[in-house]
Coordinates of C-alpha atoms in Angstrom, one line a residue:
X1046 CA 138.2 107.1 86.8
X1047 CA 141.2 105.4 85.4
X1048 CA 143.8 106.3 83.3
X1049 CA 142.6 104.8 80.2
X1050 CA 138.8 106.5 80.7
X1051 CA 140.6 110.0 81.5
X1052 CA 142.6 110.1 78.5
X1053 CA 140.0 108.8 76.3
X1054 CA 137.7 112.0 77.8
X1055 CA 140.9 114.0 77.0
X1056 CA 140.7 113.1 73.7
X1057 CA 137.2 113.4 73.3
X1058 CA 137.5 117.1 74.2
X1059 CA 140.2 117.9 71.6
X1060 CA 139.0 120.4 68.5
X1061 CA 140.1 118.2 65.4
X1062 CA 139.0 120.5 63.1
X1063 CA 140.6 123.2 64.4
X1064 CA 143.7 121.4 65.1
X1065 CA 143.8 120.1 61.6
X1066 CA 142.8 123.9 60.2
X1067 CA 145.6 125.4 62.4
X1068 CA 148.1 123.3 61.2
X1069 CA 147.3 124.0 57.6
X1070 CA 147.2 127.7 58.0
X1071 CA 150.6 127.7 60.2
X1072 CA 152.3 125.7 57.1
X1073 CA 150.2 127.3 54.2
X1074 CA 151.7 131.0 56.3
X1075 CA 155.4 129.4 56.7
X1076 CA 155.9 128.2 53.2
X1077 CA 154.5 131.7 51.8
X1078 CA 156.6 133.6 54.1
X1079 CA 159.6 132.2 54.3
X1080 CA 159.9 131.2 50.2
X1081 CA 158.3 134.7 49.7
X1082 CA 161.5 136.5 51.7
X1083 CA 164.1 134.4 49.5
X1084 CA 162.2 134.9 46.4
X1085 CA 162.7 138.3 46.4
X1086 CA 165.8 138.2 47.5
X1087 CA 166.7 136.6 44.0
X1088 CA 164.3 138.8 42.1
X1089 CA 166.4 142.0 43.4
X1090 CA 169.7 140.2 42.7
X1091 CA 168.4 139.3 39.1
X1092 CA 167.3 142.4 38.4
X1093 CA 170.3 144.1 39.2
X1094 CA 172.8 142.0 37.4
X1095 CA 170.8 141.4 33.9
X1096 CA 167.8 144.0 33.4
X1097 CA 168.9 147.6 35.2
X1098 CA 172.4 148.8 35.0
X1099 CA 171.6 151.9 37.3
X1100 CA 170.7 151.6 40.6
X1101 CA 168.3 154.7 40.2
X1102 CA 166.3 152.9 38.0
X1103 CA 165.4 150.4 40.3
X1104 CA 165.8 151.8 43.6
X1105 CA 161.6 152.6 44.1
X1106 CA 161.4 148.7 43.4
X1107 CA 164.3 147.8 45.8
X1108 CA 162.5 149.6 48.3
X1109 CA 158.7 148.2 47.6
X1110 CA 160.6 145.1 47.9
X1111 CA 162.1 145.3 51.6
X1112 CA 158.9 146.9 52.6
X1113 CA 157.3 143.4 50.9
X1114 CA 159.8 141.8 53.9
X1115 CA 159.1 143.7 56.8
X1116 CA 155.1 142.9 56.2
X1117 CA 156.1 139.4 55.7
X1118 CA 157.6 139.5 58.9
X1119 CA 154.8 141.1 60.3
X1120 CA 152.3 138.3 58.7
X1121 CA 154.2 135.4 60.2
X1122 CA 153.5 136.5 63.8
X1123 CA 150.0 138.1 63.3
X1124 CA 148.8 134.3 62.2
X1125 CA 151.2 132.5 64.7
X1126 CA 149.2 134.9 67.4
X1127 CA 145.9 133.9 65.1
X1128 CA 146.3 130.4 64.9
X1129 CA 146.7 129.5 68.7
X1130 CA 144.0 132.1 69.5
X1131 CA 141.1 130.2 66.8
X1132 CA 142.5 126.9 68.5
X1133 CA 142.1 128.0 71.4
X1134 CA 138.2 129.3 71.2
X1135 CA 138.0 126.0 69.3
X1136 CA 138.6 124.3 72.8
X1137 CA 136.2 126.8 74.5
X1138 CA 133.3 125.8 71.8
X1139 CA 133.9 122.5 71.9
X1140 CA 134.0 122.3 75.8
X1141 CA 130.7 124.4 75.6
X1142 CA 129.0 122.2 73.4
X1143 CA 130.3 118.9 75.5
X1144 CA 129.5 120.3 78.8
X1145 CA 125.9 122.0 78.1
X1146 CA 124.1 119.7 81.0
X1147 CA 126.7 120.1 83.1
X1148 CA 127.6 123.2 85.4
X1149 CA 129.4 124.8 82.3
X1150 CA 127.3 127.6 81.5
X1151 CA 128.2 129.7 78.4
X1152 CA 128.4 133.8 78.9
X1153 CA 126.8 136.3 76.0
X1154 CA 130.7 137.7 76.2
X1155 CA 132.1 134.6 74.8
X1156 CA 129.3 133.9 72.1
X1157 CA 129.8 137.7 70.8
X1158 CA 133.6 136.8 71.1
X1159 CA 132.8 133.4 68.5
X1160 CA 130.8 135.9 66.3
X1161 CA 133.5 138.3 66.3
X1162 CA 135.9 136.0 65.0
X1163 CA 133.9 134.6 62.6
X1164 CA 133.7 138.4 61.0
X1165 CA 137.4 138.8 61.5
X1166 CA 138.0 134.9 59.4
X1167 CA 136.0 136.1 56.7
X1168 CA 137.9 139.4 56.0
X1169 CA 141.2 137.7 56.4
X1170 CA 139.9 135.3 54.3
X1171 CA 138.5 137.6 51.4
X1172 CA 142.3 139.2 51.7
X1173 CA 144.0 136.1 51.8
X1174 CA 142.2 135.6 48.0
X1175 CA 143.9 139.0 46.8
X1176 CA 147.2 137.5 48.2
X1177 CA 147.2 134.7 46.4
X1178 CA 146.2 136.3 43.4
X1179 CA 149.2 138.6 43.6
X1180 CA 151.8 135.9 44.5
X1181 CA 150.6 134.5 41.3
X1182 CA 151.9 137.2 38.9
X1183 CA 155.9 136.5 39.8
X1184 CA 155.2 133.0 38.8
X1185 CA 153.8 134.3 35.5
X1186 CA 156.8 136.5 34.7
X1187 CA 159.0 133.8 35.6
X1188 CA 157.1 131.1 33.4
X1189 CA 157.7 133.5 30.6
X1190 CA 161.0 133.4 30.7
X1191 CA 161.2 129.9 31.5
X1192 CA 159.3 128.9 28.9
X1193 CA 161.9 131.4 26.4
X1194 CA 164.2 129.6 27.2
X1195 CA 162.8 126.3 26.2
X1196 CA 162.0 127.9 22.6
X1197 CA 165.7 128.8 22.7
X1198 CA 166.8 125.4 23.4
X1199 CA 164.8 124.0 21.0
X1200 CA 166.2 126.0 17.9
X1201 CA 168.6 123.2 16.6
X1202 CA 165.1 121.5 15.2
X1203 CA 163.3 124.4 14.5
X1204 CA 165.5 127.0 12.2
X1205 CA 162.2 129.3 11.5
X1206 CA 163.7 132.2 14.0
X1207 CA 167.0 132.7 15.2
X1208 CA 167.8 132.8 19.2
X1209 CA 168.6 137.1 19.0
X1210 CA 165.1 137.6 18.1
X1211 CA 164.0 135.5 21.2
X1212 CA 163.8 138.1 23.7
X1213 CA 162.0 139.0 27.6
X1214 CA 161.4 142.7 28.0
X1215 CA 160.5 142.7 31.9
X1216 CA 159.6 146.7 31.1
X1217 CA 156.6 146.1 29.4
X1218 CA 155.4 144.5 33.3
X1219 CA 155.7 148.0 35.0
X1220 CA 158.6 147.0 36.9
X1221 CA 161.5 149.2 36.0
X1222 CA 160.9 152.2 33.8
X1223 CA 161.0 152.2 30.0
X1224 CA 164.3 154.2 30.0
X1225 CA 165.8 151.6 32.3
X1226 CA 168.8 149.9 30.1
X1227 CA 169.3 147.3 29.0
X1228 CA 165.3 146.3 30.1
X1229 CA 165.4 142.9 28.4
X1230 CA 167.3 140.2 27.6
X1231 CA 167.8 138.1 24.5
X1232 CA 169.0 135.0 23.1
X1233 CA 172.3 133.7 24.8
X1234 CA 171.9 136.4 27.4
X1235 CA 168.7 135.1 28.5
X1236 CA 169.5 131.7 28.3
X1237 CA 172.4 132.6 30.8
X1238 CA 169.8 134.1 33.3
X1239 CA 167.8 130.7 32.7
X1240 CA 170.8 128.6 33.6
X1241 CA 171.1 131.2 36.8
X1242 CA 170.8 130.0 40.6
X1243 CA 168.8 132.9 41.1
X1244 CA 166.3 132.3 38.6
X1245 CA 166.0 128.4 39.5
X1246 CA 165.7 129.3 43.1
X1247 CA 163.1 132.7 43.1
X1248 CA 161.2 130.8 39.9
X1249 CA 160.4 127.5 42.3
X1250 CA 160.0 129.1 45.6
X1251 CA 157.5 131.5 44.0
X1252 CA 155.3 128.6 43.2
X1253 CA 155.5 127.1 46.7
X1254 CA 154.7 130.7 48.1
X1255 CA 152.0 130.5 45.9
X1256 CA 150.7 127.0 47.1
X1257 CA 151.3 128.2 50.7
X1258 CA 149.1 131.3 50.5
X1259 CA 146.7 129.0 48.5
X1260 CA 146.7 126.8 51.5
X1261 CA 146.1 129.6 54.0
X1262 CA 143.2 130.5 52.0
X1263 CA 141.6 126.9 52.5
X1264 CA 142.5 126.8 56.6
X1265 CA 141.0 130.2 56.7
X1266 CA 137.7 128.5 54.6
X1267 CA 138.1 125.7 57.0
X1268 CA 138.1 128.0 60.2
X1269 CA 135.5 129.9 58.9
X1270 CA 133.1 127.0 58.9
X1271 CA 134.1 125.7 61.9
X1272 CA 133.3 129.4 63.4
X1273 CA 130.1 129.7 62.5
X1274 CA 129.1 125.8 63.2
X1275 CA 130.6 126.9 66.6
X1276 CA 128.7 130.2 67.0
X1277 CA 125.1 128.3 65.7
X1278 CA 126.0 125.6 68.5
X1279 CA 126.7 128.0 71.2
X1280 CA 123.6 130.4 70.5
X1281 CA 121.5 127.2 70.6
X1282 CA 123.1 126.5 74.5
X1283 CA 122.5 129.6 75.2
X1284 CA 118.6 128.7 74.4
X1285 CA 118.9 125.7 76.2
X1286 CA 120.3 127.5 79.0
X1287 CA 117.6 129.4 79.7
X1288 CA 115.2 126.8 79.3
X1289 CA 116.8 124.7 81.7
X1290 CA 116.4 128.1 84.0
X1291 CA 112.8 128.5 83.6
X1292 CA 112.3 124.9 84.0
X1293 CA 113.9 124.2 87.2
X1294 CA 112.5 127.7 88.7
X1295 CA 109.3 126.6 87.7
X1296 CA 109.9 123.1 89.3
X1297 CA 111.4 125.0 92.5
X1298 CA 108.3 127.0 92.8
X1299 CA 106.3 123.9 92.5
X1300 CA 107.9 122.5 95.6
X1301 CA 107.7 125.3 97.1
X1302 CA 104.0 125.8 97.0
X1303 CA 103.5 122.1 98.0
X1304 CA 105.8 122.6 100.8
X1305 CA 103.8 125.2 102.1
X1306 CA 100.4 123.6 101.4
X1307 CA 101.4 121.0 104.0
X1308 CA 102.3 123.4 106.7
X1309 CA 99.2 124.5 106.3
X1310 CA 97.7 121.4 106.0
X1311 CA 99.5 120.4 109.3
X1312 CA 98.8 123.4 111.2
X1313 CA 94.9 123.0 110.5
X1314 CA 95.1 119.4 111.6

């Protein structure tokens, strides 16, 4: 076999769906963790400096916060370790599959292995959905007071209300208590925090850690359905398998019997 035939075999063998699957879950998993960890960052350093004067008022929120970090931290490598793994058994399938008439057999070990991960995909998956859901509320909150801002702004043409009365009360969210002073911010003040690098920053990498744990969600979709067309394919060889068994028993047992039929024959004779 040449060069050209054994990389074209090479290539044949690869998992593109997987491949392409891992890559979108390693960047849906890098954008939501790594934006995620600045993001709050800013959120603390907001919070601090325009909506909680005392430390103690915030400190249970500071703290949910760097616990929010170290699980971030914790994510990242679980789905680095993930990621390879899924590619990996994507290989094993796909060899599997590729080398059924062949001397590749596959083991029950390895098909419960496919069926485990598929059950493992699908509650990462179904968790994945609440993490999205939940990276979408800081955007919310942030939209809020991104689109105050823009009413603010807009007040030379529209005279109705005056900029004072234009206020964001982050209290009413749950997020620092109701005795927490000052708890809101209005008009110029607000406008300020608006014009922040903080805000700018944590507002826009919210939305990209939203989009990346939205894009996690669709690898993990994708992986799951590669899973289970993998699983279906290798219970199926399994099938063939022993098919193949009984048939070329039965064919060595046909041999055999003629075999000894003409010993017999020959010994009579």
């Amino acid at each position: 076999m040449g060069c050209f035939e054994c990389c074209i075999k090479c290539l044949g063998g690869v998992p593109y769906a997987s491949l392409v699957a891992t890559i979108l879950c390693f960047s849906g998993v890098a954008l939501f963790c790594g934006c995620g960890h600045v993001a709050l960052t800013g959120t603390v350093a907001i919070l601090e400096q325009h909506f909680s004067s005392n430390p103690s008022d915030h400190v249970l929120l500071t703290e949910v916060i760097q616990l929010m970090q170290y699980v971030i931290y914790g994510i990242a490598s679980f789905f680095f370790l993930y990621g390879i793994i899924l590619l990996a058994e994507g290989f094993y399938t796909t060899s599997a599959v590729k080398e059924l008439h062949s001397e590749f057999k596959t083991t029950a070990c390895g098909r419960c292995i496919s069926g485990m991960f598929v059950f493992l995909t699908y509650i990462l998956g179904v968790a994945w959905l609440g993490v999205f859901g939940f990276s979408a509320i800081p955007v919310f909150m942030f939209y809020n007071m991104w689109s105050s801002c823009e009413v603010i702004k807009a007040l030379p043409t529209n005279l109705t209300t005056t900029a004072d009365q234009i206020c964001v009360d982050i209290r009413q969210f749950g997020i620092i208590p109701w005795n927490a002073l000052p708890g809101k911010a209005c008009g110029q003040a607000l406008e300020q925090i608006c014009n922040s690098n903080e805000f700018y920053m944590s507002y826009h990498l919210f939305i990209v850690a939203c989009a990346g744990a939205g894009a996690t969600v669709i690898a993990l979709i994708h992986f799951l359905m590669i899973l289970s067309s993998n699983w279906a394919y290798l219970k199926d060889a399994s099938k063939m398998q022993v098919y193949q068994d009984i048939k070329a028993k039965e064919e060595q047992e046909l041999q055999d019997i003629q075999s000894r039929s003409k010993e017999q024959l020959n010994s009579y004779t």
